[in-house]
mmCIF file of C-alpha atoms and ligand atoms in Angstrom:
data_model
loop_
_atom_site.group_PDB
_atom_site.id
_atom_site.type_symbol
_atom_site.label_atom_id
_atom_site.label_comp_id
_atom_site.label_asym_id
_atom_site.label_seq_id
_atom_site.Cartn_x
_atom_site.Cartn_y
_atom_site.Cartn_z
ATOM 1 C CA UNK A 1 21.518 -16.508 -10.044
ATOM 2 C CA UNK A 2 23.867 -14.037 -8.399
ATOM 3 C CA UNK A 3 24.994 -14.829 -4.887
ATOM 4 C CA UNK A 4 25.653 -11.158 -4.143
ATOM 5 C CA UNK A 5 24.045 -10.096 -0.870
ATOM 6 C CA UNK A 6 22.358 -6.753 -1.431
ATOM 7 C CA UNK A 7 20.934 -4.994 1.576
ATOM 8 C CA UNK A 8 18.141 -2.527 1.052
ATOM 9 C CA UNK A 9 20.438 0.249 2.142
ATOM 10 C CA UNK A 10 22.986 -0.593 -0.540
ATOM 11 C CA UNK A 11 20.234 -0.865 -3.123
ATOM 12 C CA UNK A 12 18.806 2.533 -2.254
ATOM 13 C CA UNK A 13 22.212 4.231 -2.180
ATOM 14 C CA UNK A 14 23.115 2.751 -5.580
ATOM 15 C CA UNK A 15 19.763 3.811 -7.009
ATOM 16 C CA UNK A 16 20.218 7.299 -5.627
ATOM 17 C CA UNK A 17 23.741 7.592 -7.015
ATOM 18 C CA UNK A 18 22.386 6.720 -10.429
ATOM 19 C CA UNK A 19 19.915 9.591 -10.314
ATOM 20 C CA UNK A 20 21.274 13.041 -11.034
ATOM 21 C CA UNK A 21 21.292 15.717 -8.376
ATOM 22 C CA UNK A 22 20.791 13.270 -5.491
ATOM 23 C CA UNK A 23 22.018 14.568 -2.161
ATOM 24 C CA UNK A 24 21.745 11.451 -0.025
ATOM 25 C CA UNK A 25 18.854 13.020 1.829
ATOM 26 C CA UNK A 26 16.380 10.583 0.383
ATOM 27 C CA UNK A 27 18.347 7.444 1.280
ATOM 28 C CA UNK A 28 18.729 8.790 4.819
ATOM 29 C CA UNK A 29 14.944 9.248 5.004
ATOM 30 C CA UNK A 30 14.397 5.644 3.948
ATOM 31 C CA UNK A 31 16.973 4.457 6.467
ATOM 32 C CA UNK A 32 14.936 6.062 9.262
ATOM 33 C CA UNK A 33 11.809 4.398 7.912
ATOM 34 C CA UNK A 34 13.539 0.978 7.809
ATOM 35 C CA UNK A 35 14.275 1.287 11.503
ATOM 36 C CA UNK A 36 10.608 2.022 12.199
ATOM 37 C CA UNK A 37 9.334 -0.992 10.258
ATOM 38 C CA UNK A 38 11.875 -3.276 11.918
ATOM 39 C CA UNK A 39 10.591 -2.137 15.314
ATOM 40 C CA UNK A 40 7.012 -2.772 14.158
ATOM 41 C CA UNK A 41 8.090 -6.215 12.900
ATOM 42 C CA UNK A 42 9.584 -6.994 16.312
ATOM 43 C CA UNK A 43 6.343 -6.057 18.006
ATOM 44 C CA UNK A 44 4.133 -7.881 15.482
ATOM 45 C CA UNK A 45 5.968 -11.182 15.923
ATOM 46 C CA UNK A 46 5.631 -10.878 19.687
ATOM 47 C CA UNK A 47 1.995 -9.868 19.509
ATOM 48 C CA UNK A 48 0.758 -13.253 20.688
ATOM 49 C CA UNK A 49 3.166 -13.268 23.587
ATOM 50 C CA UNK A 50 2.757 -9.904 25.181
ATOM 51 C CA UNK A 51 -0.283 -8.160 26.463
ATOM 52 C CA UNK A 52 -0.649 -5.980 23.411
ATOM 53 C CA UNK A 53 -3.598 -7.593 21.650
ATOM 54 C CA UNK A 54 -7.156 -6.369 21.676
ATOM 55 C CA UNK A 55 -8.980 -3.177 20.993
ATOM 56 C CA UNK A 56 -8.427 -0.044 23.017
ATOM 57 C CA UNK A 57 -12.143 0.736 22.795
ATOM 58 C CA UNK A 58 -11.331 4.055 21.226
ATOM 59 C CA UNK A 59 -12.449 4.770 17.668
ATOM 60 C CA UNK A 60 -10.276 6.426 15.046
ATOM 61 C CA UNK A 61 -11.600 9.183 12.818
ATOM 62 C CA UNK A 62 -12.952 6.603 10.340
ATOM 63 C CA UNK A 63 -15.180 5.195 13.098
ATOM 64 C CA UNK A 64 -13.250 1.912 13.212
ATOM 65 C CA UNK A 65 -12.035 0.326 16.409
ATOM 66 C CA UNK A 66 -8.315 0.975 16.802
ATOM 67 C CA UNK A 67 -6.187 -1.915 17.956
ATOM 68 C CA UNK A 68 -3.193 -1.387 20.164
ATOM 69 C CA UNK A 69 -0.735 -2.347 17.464
ATOM 70 C CA UNK A 70 -2.112 0.395 15.184
ATOM 71 C CA UNK A 71 -1.315 2.979 17.804
ATOM 72 C CA UNK A 72 2.060 1.493 18.493
ATOM 73 C CA UNK A 73 3.009 1.427 14.809
ATOM 74 C CA UNK A 74 1.729 4.959 14.309
ATOM 75 C CA UNK A 75 3.806 6.214 17.180
ATOM 76 C CA UNK A 76 6.947 4.355 16.133
ATOM 77 C CA UNK A 77 6.828 5.770 12.618
ATOM 78 C CA UNK A 78 6.200 9.300 13.807
ATOM 79 C CA UNK A 79 9.032 9.164 16.340
ATOM 80 C CA UNK A 80 11.474 7.595 13.882
ATOM 81 C CA UNK A 81 10.732 10.241 11.261
ATOM 82 C CA UNK A 82 10.169 13.489 13.131
ATOM 83 C CA UNK A 83 13.755 14.596 13.747
ATOM 84 C CA UNK A 84 15.819 13.573 10.701
ATOM 85 C CA UNK A 85 15.349 16.865 8.883
ATOM 86 C CA UNK A 86 14.023 15.104 5.769
ATOM 87 C CA UNK A 87 10.304 15.735 6.218
ATOM 88 C CA UNK A 88 8.169 18.865 6.309
ATOM 89 C CA UNK A 89 5.106 17.009 7.666
ATOM 90 C CA UNK A 90 3.436 13.596 7.840
ATOM 91 C CA UNK A 91 -0.096 12.276 7.496
ATOM 92 C CA UNK A 92 -1.362 8.996 8.894
ATOM 93 C CA UNK A 93 -4.542 6.982 8.687
ATOM 94 C CA UNK A 94 -4.726 7.226 12.461
ATOM 95 C CA UNK A 95 -4.700 11.021 12.722
ATOM 96 C CA UNK A 96 -7.319 13.391 11.422
ATOM 97 C CA UNK A 97 -5.042 16.299 10.596
ATOM 98 C CA UNK A 98 -1.560 16.702 9.249
ATOM 99 C CA UNK A 99 1.234 15.702 11.657
ATOM 100 C CA UNK A 100 3.601 18.625 12.119
ATOM 101 C CA UNK A 101 7.337 18.223 12.591
ATOM 102 C CA UNK A 102 8.134 19.396 16.150
ATOM 103 C CA UNK A 103 9.333 22.969 16.341
ATOM 104 C CA UNK A 104 12.851 22.098 17.499
ATOM 105 C CA UNK A 105 13.666 20.031 14.398
ATOM 106 C CA UNK A 106 14.575 21.211 10.883
ATOM 107 C CA UNK A 107 11.957 20.889 8.140
ATOM 108 C CA UNK A 108 12.920 18.903 5.065
ATOM 109 C CA UNK A 109 11.838 18.653 1.457
ATOM 110 C CA UNK A 110 9.608 15.557 1.571
ATOM 111 C CA UNK A 111 6.250 14.604 3.032
ATOM 112 C CA UNK A 112 5.409 11.100 4.280
ATOM 113 C CA UNK A 113 1.891 9.654 4.083
ATOM 114 C CA UNK A 114 1.324 6.301 5.767
ATOM 115 C CA UNK A 115 -0.987 3.568 6.936
ATOM 116 C CA UNK A 116 0.904 2.326 10.004
ATOM 117 C CA UNK A 117 -0.893 -0.998 10.233
ATOM 118 C CA UNK A 118 -2.988 -2.306 7.376
ATOM 119 C CA UNK A 119 -5.337 -5.243 7.889
ATOM 120 C CA UNK A 120 -5.633 -4.589 11.589
ATOM 121 C CA UNK A 121 -8.762 -6.721 11.934
ATOM 122 C CA UNK A 122 -6.468 -9.692 11.210
ATOM 123 C CA UNK A 123 -4.038 -9.059 14.078
ATOM 124 C CA UNK A 124 -5.723 -11.246 16.644
ATOM 125 C CA UNK A 125 -5.870 -14.168 14.190
ATOM 126 C CA UNK A 126 -2.126 -14.106 13.415
ATOM 127 C CA UNK A 127 -2.843 -13.384 9.741
ATOM 128 C CA UNK A 128 -0.548 -11.242 7.546
ATOM 129 C CA UNK A 129 -0.718 -7.495 8.071
ATOM 130 C CA UNK A 130 1.346 -4.612 6.703
ATOM 131 C CA UNK A 131 2.560 -1.019 6.731
ATOM 132 C CA UNK A 132 2.140 1.240 3.680
ATOM 133 C CA UNK A 133 4.034 4.430 2.867
ATOM 134 C CA UNK A 134 4.033 7.103 0.187
ATOM 135 C CA UNK A 135 6.598 9.882 -0.245
ATOM 136 C CA UNK A 136 6.126 13.136 -2.138
ATOM 137 C CA UNK A 137 8.430 16.057 -2.663
ATOM 138 C CA UNK A 138 6.960 19.105 -0.930
ATOM 139 C CA UNK A 139 5.363 21.842 -3.029
ATOM 140 C CA UNK A 140 5.474 24.607 -0.414
ATOM 141 C CA UNK A 141 8.511 26.759 0.430
ATOM 142 C CA UNK A 142 11.617 24.942 1.732
ATOM 143 C CA UNK A 143 12.378 25.002 5.458
ATOM 144 C CA UNK A 144 8.858 26.046 6.476
ATOM 145 C CA UNK A 145 6.223 23.808 8.093
ATOM 146 C CA UNK A 146 4.529 21.566 5.557
ATOM 147 C CA UNK A 147 0.849 22.117 4.798
ATOM 148 C CA UNK A 148 -2.056 20.042 3.523
ATOM 149 C CA UNK A 149 -1.136 21.255 0.050
ATOM 150 C CA UNK A 150 2.016 19.117 0.258
ATOM 151 C CA UNK A 151 -0.108 16.064 1.039
ATOM 152 C CA UNK A 152 -2.823 16.644 -1.566
ATOM 153 C CA UNK A 153 -0.817 15.732 -4.644
ATOM 154 C CA UNK A 154 -1.822 13.235 -7.307
ATOM 155 C CA UNK A 155 -0.218 9.801 -6.977
ATOM 156 C CA UNK A 156 1.814 10.012 -10.173
ATOM 157 C CA UNK A 157 3.967 12.605 -8.412
ATOM 158 C CA UNK A 158 5.118 10.165 -5.740
ATOM 159 C CA UNK A 159 8.894 10.010 -5.370
ATOM 160 C CA UNK A 160 8.716 6.585 -3.764
ATOM 161 C CA UNK A 161 6.216 4.189 -2.278
ATOM 162 C CA UNK A 162 6.361 0.879 -0.518
ATOM 163 C CA UNK A 163 4.896 -1.545 1.933
ATOM 164 C CA UNK A 164 6.070 -4.062 4.441
ATOM 165 C CA UNK A 165 4.220 -7.298 4.871
ATOM 166 C CA UNK A 166 4.491 -9.051 8.207
ATOM 167 C CA UNK A 167 3.785 -12.622 7.156
ATOM 168 C CA UNK A 168 5.610 -15.950 7.482
ATOM 169 C CA UNK A 169 8.594 -13.743 6.738
ATOM 170 C CA UNK A 170 8.693 -9.960 6.797
ATOM 171 C CA UNK A 171 9.208 -8.349 3.418
ATOM 172 C CA UNK A 172 9.590 -4.824 2.168
ATOM 173 C CA UNK A 173 8.497 -4.042 -1.375
ATOM 174 C CA UNK A 174 9.530 -0.704 -2.749
ATOM 175 C CA UNK A 175 9.626 1.495 -5.842
ATOM 176 C CA UNK A 176 11.266 4.826 -6.548
ATOM 177 C CA UNK A 177 9.901 4.852 -10.079
ATOM 178 C CA UNK A 178 12.584 2.583 -11.528
ATOM 179 C CA UNK A 179 10.980 -0.816 -11.077
ATOM 180 C CA UNK A 180 9.813 -2.745 -8.038
ATOM 181 C CA UNK A 181 12.139 -4.522 -5.639
ATOM 182 C CA UNK A 182 11.346 -6.910 -2.802
ATOM 183 C CA UNK A 183 13.551 -7.409 0.240
ATOM 184 C CA UNK A 184 13.153 -10.105 2.874
ATOM 185 C CA UNK A 185 14.112 -9.399 6.454
ATOM 186 C CA UNK A 186 16.793 -11.715 7.753
ATOM 187 C CA UNK A 187 15.928 -11.515 11.442
ATOM 188 C CA UNK A 188 19.292 -12.952 12.498
ATOM 189 C CA UNK A 189 21.143 -9.914 11.179
ATOM 190 C CA UNK A 190 18.242 -7.444 11.198
ATOM 191 C CA UNK A 191 18.716 -6.536 7.529
ATOM 192 C CA UNK A 192 16.355 -6.479 4.574
ATOM 193 C CA UNK A 193 18.083 -8.462 1.782
ATOM 194 C CA UNK A 194 17.163 -8.263 -1.891
ATOM 195 C CA UNK A 195 15.102 -11.375 -2.612
ATOM 196 C CA UNK A 196 12.811 -10.264 -5.472
ATOM 197 C CA UNK A 197 14.710 -8.372 -8.149
ATOM 198 C CA UNK A 198 12.664 -6.281 -10.570
ATOM 199 C CA UNK A 199 9.228 -7.740 -9.831
ATOM 200 C CA UNK A 200 6.925 -8.051 -12.869
ATOM 201 C CA UNK A 201 3.237 -8.830 -12.431
ATOM 202 C CA UNK A 202 1.871 -11.606 -14.702
ATOM 203 C CA UNK A 203 -0.251 -10.375 -17.643
ATOM 204 C CA UNK A 204 -3.226 -12.381 -16.432
ATOM 205 C CA UNK A 205 -4.180 -14.977 -13.875
ATOM 206 C CA UNK A 206 -7.475 -16.553 -12.913
ATOM 207 C CA UNK A 207 -7.573 -15.157 -9.378
ATOM 208 C CA UNK A 208 -9.996 -12.520 -8.127
ATOM 209 C CA UNK A 209 -9.881 -10.967 -4.693
ATOM 210 C CA UNK A 210 -12.844 -9.084 -3.262
ATOM 211 C CA UNK A 211 -15.121 -9.087 -0.222
ATOM 212 C CA UNK A 212 -17.986 -10.934 -1.852
ATOM 213 C CA UNK A 213 -20.122 -10.423 1.236
ATOM 214 C CA UNK A 214 -20.896 -7.033 -0.282
ATOM 215 C CA UNK A 215 -22.459 -8.613 -3.409
ATOM 216 C CA UNK A 216 -25.983 -7.338 -2.746
ATOM 217 C CA UNK A 217 -24.698 -3.799 -2.222
ATOM 218 C CA UNK A 218 -22.808 -3.624 -5.517
ATOM 219 C CA UNK A 219 -23.920 -2.136 -8.800
ATOM 220 C CA UNK A 220 -25.519 -4.549 -11.313
ATOM 221 C CA UNK A 221 -22.365 -4.218 -13.482
ATOM 222 C CA UNK A 222 -20.093 -5.276 -10.638
ATOM 223 C CA UNK A 223 -22.355 -8.216 -9.853
ATOM 224 C CA UNK A 224 -22.224 -9.238 -13.511
ATOM 225 C CA UNK A 225 -18.437 -9.391 -13.437
ATOM 226 C CA UNK A 226 -18.527 -11.632 -10.377
ATOM 227 C CA UNK A 227 -21.172 -13.855 -11.987
ATOM 228 C CA UNK A 228 -18.976 -14.065 -15.067
ATOM 229 C CA UNK A 229 -15.781 -15.146 -13.252
ATOM 230 C CA UNK A 230 -17.772 -17.989 -11.806
ATOM 231 C CA UNK A 231 -18.745 -19.165 -15.266
ATOM 232 C CA UNK A 232 -15.670 -18.448 -17.299
ATOM 233 C CA UNK A 233 -12.636 -20.664 -17.620
ATOM 234 C CA UNK A 234 -9.579 -18.666 -18.706
ATOM 235 C CA UNK A 235 -8.049 -20.034 -21.930
ATOM 236 C CA UNK A 236 -4.539 -20.217 -20.518
ATOM 237 C CA UNK A 237 -5.495 -22.146 -17.430
ATOM 238 C CA UNK A 238 -8.156 -24.666 -18.266
ATOM 239 C CA UNK A 239 -9.548 -24.248 -14.772
ATOM 240 C CA UNK A 240 -12.017 -21.880 -13.193
ATOM 241 C CA UNK A 241 -11.188 -18.619 -11.485
ATOM 242 C CA UNK A 242 -10.225 -18.885 -7.826
ATOM 243 C CA UNK A 243 -11.294 -16.483 -5.122
ATOM 244 C CA UNK A 244 -8.598 -15.423 -2.651
ATOM 245 C CA UNK A 245 -9.404 -12.788 -0.045
ATOM 246 C CA UNK A 246 -7.348 -12.202 3.084
ATOM 247 C CA UNK A 247 -8.842 -8.889 4.179
ATOM 248 C CA UNK A 248 -5.445 -7.180 4.506
ATOM 249 C CA UNK A 249 -4.982 -5.092 1.379
ATOM 250 C CA UNK A 250 -1.209 -5.353 1.640
ATOM 251 C CA UNK A 251 -1.356 -9.142 1.688
ATOM 252 C CA UNK A 252 -3.996 -9.354 -1.050
ATOM 253 C CA UNK A 253 -2.087 -6.989 -3.343
ATOM 254 C CA UNK A 254 1.261 -8.625 -2.545
ATOM 255 C CA UNK A 255 -0.136 -11.959 -3.722
ATOM 256 C CA UNK A 256 -1.629 -10.271 -6.778
ATOM 257 C CA UNK A 257 1.750 -8.719 -7.617
ATOM 258 C CA UNK A 258 3.532 -12.079 -7.489
ATOM 259 C CA UNK A 259 0.877 -14.474 -8.816
ATOM 260 C CA UNK A 260 -1.263 -12.148 -10.921
ATOM 261 C CA UNK A 261 -5.032 -11.659 -10.842
ATOM 262 C CA UNK A 262 -7.081 -8.736 -9.617
ATOM 263 C CA UNK A 263 -7.852 -7.117 -6.271
ATOM 264 C CA UNK A 264 -11.032 -5.065 -6.035
ATOM 265 C CA UNK A 265 -12.641 -2.821 -3.490
ATOM 266 C CA UNK A 266 -15.520 -1.273 -5.434
ATOM 267 C CA UNK A 267 -18.014 1.344 -4.345
ATOM 268 C CA UNK A 268 -21.309 0.038 -3.016
ATOM 269 C CA UNK A 269 -24.618 1.484 -1.862
ATOM 270 C CA UNK A 270 -23.229 1.965 1.653
ATOM 271 C CA UNK A 271 -19.716 3.145 0.783
ATOM 272 C CA UNK A 272 -20.407 5.255 -2.288
ATOM 273 C CA UNK A 273 -16.733 6.114 -2.727
ATOM 274 C CA UNK A 274 -15.410 2.699 -1.794
ATOM 275 C CA UNK A 275 -13.624 1.953 1.447
ATOM 276 C CA UNK A 276 -9.917 2.333 0.852
ATOM 277 C CA UNK A 277 -8.066 5.595 1.234
ATOM 278 C CA UNK A 278 -6.465 7.302 -1.744
ATOM 279 C CA UNK A 279 -3.392 8.948 -0.242
ATOM 280 C CA UNK A 280 -1.855 6.225 1.895
ATOM 281 C CA UNK A 281 -3.478 3.023 0.616
ATOM 282 C CA UNK A 282 -4.519 3.273 -3.050
ATOM 283 C CA UNK A 283 -1.769 5.599 -4.355
ATOM 284 C CA UNK A 284 1.297 3.816 -2.984
ATOM 285 C CA UNK A 285 -0.059 0.394 -3.957
ATOM 286 C CA UNK A 286 -1.019 1.682 -7.427
ATOM 287 C CA UNK A 287 2.455 3.137 -7.977
ATOM 288 C CA UNK A 288 4.010 -0.230 -7.133
ATOM 289 C CA UNK A 289 1.598 -2.250 -9.273
ATOM 290 C CA UNK A 290 2.036 0.072 -12.268
ATOM 291 C CA UNK A 291 5.814 -0.031 -11.902
ATOM 292 C CA UNK A 292 5.571 -3.826 -12.033
ATOM 293 C CA UNK A 293 3.586 -3.656 -15.295
ATOM 294 C CA UNK A 294 0.091 -3.802 -13.824
ATOM 295 C CA UNK A 295 -2.829 -1.383 -13.771
ATOM 296 C CA UNK A 296 -4.731 0.457 -11.043
ATOM 297 C CA UNK A 297 -8.005 2.196 -11.867
ATOM 298 C CA UNK A 298 -11.366 3.098 -10.386
ATOM 299 C CA UNK A 299 -12.915 0.444 -12.632
ATOM 300 C CA UNK A 300 -14.221 3.045 -15.070
ATOM 301 C CA UNK A 301 -10.958 3.577 -16.903
ATOM 302 C CA UNK A 302 -9.641 6.372 -14.689
ATOM 303 C CA UNK A 303 -6.081 5.856 -13.531
ATOM 304 C CA UNK A 304 -5.975 6.199 -9.736
ATOM 305 C CA UNK A 305 -2.587 7.919 -9.848
ATOM 306 C CA UNK A 306 -4.136 10.818 -11.748
ATOM 307 C CA UNK A 307 -6.863 11.647 -9.242
ATOM 308 C CA UNK A 308 -6.414 15.113 -7.783
ATOM 309 C CA UNK A 309 -7.024 14.637 -4.043
ATOM 310 C CA UNK A 310 -9.118 17.116 -2.098
ATOM 311 C CA UNK A 311 -9.030 15.570 1.390
ATOM 312 C CA UNK A 312 -6.439 13.735 3.465
ATOM 313 C CA UNK A 313 -8.675 10.752 4.161
ATOM 314 C CA UNK A 314 -10.426 10.613 0.793
ATOM 315 C CA UNK A 315 -11.695 7.190 -0.249
ATOM 316 C CA UNK A 316 -11.646 5.697 -3.712
ATOM 317 C CA UNK A 317 -12.967 2.582 -5.480
ATOM 318 C CA UNK A 318 -10.114 0.304 -6.474
ATOM 319 C CA UNK A 319 -9.410 -2.208 -9.240
ATOM 320 C CA UNK A 320 -5.754 -3.237 -9.144
ATOM 321 C CA UNK A 321 -3.743 -6.021 -10.704
ATOM 322 C CA UNK A 322 -2.706 -7.792 -13.882
ATOM 323 C CA UNK A 323 -3.434 -5.650 -16.951
ATOM 324 C CA UNK A 324 -5.694 -8.211 -18.593
ATOM 325 C CA UNK A 325 -7.679 -8.875 -15.434
ATOM 326 C CA UNK A 326 -8.240 -5.139 -14.888
ATOM 327 C CA UNK A 327 -9.393 -4.885 -18.491
ATOM 328 C CA UNK A 328 -11.898 -7.708 -17.912
ATOM 329 C CA UNK A 329 -13.315 -5.956 -14.842
ATOM 330 C CA UNK A 330 -13.540 -2.642 -16.674
ATOM 331 C CA UNK A 331 -15.369 -4.143 -19.622
ATOM 332 C CA UNK A 332 -18.144 -5.103 -17.186
ATOM 333 C CA UNK A 333 -18.111 -1.967 -15.041
ATOM 334 C CA UNK A 334 -18.250 0.220 -18.121
ATOM 335 C CA UNK A 335 -21.287 -1.728 -19.256
ATOM 336 C CA UNK A 336 -19.615 -3.004 -22.436
ATOM 337 C CA UNK A 337 -20.217 -6.599 -21.572
ATOM 338 C CA UNK A 338 -22.860 -8.791 -19.990
ATOM 339 C CA UNK A 339 -22.592 -12.361 -18.735
HETATM 340 P P1 AHG B 1 -6.939 -0.880 7.911
HETATM 341 O O1 AHG B 1 -6.649 -2.078 8.747
HETATM 342 O O2 AHG B 1 -5.717 -0.041 7.652
HETATM 343 O O3 AHG B 1 -8.090 -0.065 8.422
HETATM 344 O O4 AHG B 1 -7.332 -1.365 6.455
HETATM 345 C C1 AHG B 1 -8.277 -2.382 6.317
HETATM 346 C C2 AHG B 1 -8.661 -2.444 4.899
HETATM 347 C C3 AHG B 1 -7.768 -3.249 3.992
HETATM 348 O O5 AHG B 1 -6.587 -3.733 4.522
HETATM 349 C C4 AHG B 1 -8.629 -4.402 3.542
HETATM 350 O O6 AHG B 1 -8.409 -4.663 2.202
HETATM 351 C C5 AHG B 1 -10.020 -3.934 3.791
HETATM 352 O O7 AHG B 1 -9.952 -3.015 4.836
HETATM 353 C C6 AHG B 1 -10.933 -5.051 4.163
HETATM 354 O O8 AHG B 1 -12.205 -4.567 4.240
HETATM 355 P P2 AHG B 1 -13.469 -5.507 4.438
HETATM 356 O O9 AHG B 1 -13.393 -6.022 5.849
HETATM 357 O O10 AHG B 1 -14.632 -4.594 4.216
HETATM 358 O O11 AHG B 1 -13.406 -6.612 3.430
HETATM 359 MN MN1 MN B 2 -5.301 0.040 5.614
HETATM 360 MN MN1 MN B 3 -4.472 0.910 9.102
#
């Protein structure tokens, strides 16, 4: 084991140097984002101490109750990213339309899509939550205001994606298309330090992660898969499948990345397109999981990263995780297998 201390900044700069034609613009963008997530971290760890908990009794455009920390995180990210000259626009889960870069600031060549606070229903219970981000290169003319066209790009075109998880420790997991790296925040120095070099997802593990309360709303095929995991004992393990469901996608997928298994949010009779959002939830997480050797599909064999988005807040069914687990799920959802 190397005892070299590698900060995220050093890692990003070295990665950027290795890629041809890099201008340093991209590492500066990520530096601004690091500041934002550190401020969110500071607020999250104090959440139980200050009068910041509880709903604001306002609903966001998805009809969900917005918690104060969502708004705070949304605001922090916007304000950290609006003036650096790296972005042409932003889009957030918390805002219906595209977020324009204020007139007085230069417009850059990237667009940032983000979920400021993921798993917000867990805030009041002191359970892990996260922030998710996705970065694309703009497709519209340089130096102009970004448009929705810049945001509506398929996930495989992402330049970088990542998430922070605010858990027992705060971690940032990140890919720029050359593997997945995890950094743990050392709060005493305020730096993210490389702790998980080149993360690889296990080929298979007997863990499934899904809100099983939706069982009666699922398709018969989906129900069959769940019935099957309860009966089957994976060869490698000699023990039954375990269910693990936190209800924060970041936390559930983070565990899946490190331990293996599968995370699902399928469509159901109520949510015909699933619940999770393509641009700032499914795409960034899929990019990371694929870069770690996993798979991310809609359960019917379609790679999520290839979906051509048509709306900012588009939803998508999700099957993400170890390649062999995803294959198992698909064999049921495609009707090739019965219990
Ligand atoms: P958000 O807090 O950003 O709205 O996302 C919540 C999401 C996701 O984190 C989680 O996987 C899912 O909602 C949980 O949904 P259920 O409560 O339906 O299980
Ligand atoms: Mn979310
Ligand atoms: Mn959110």
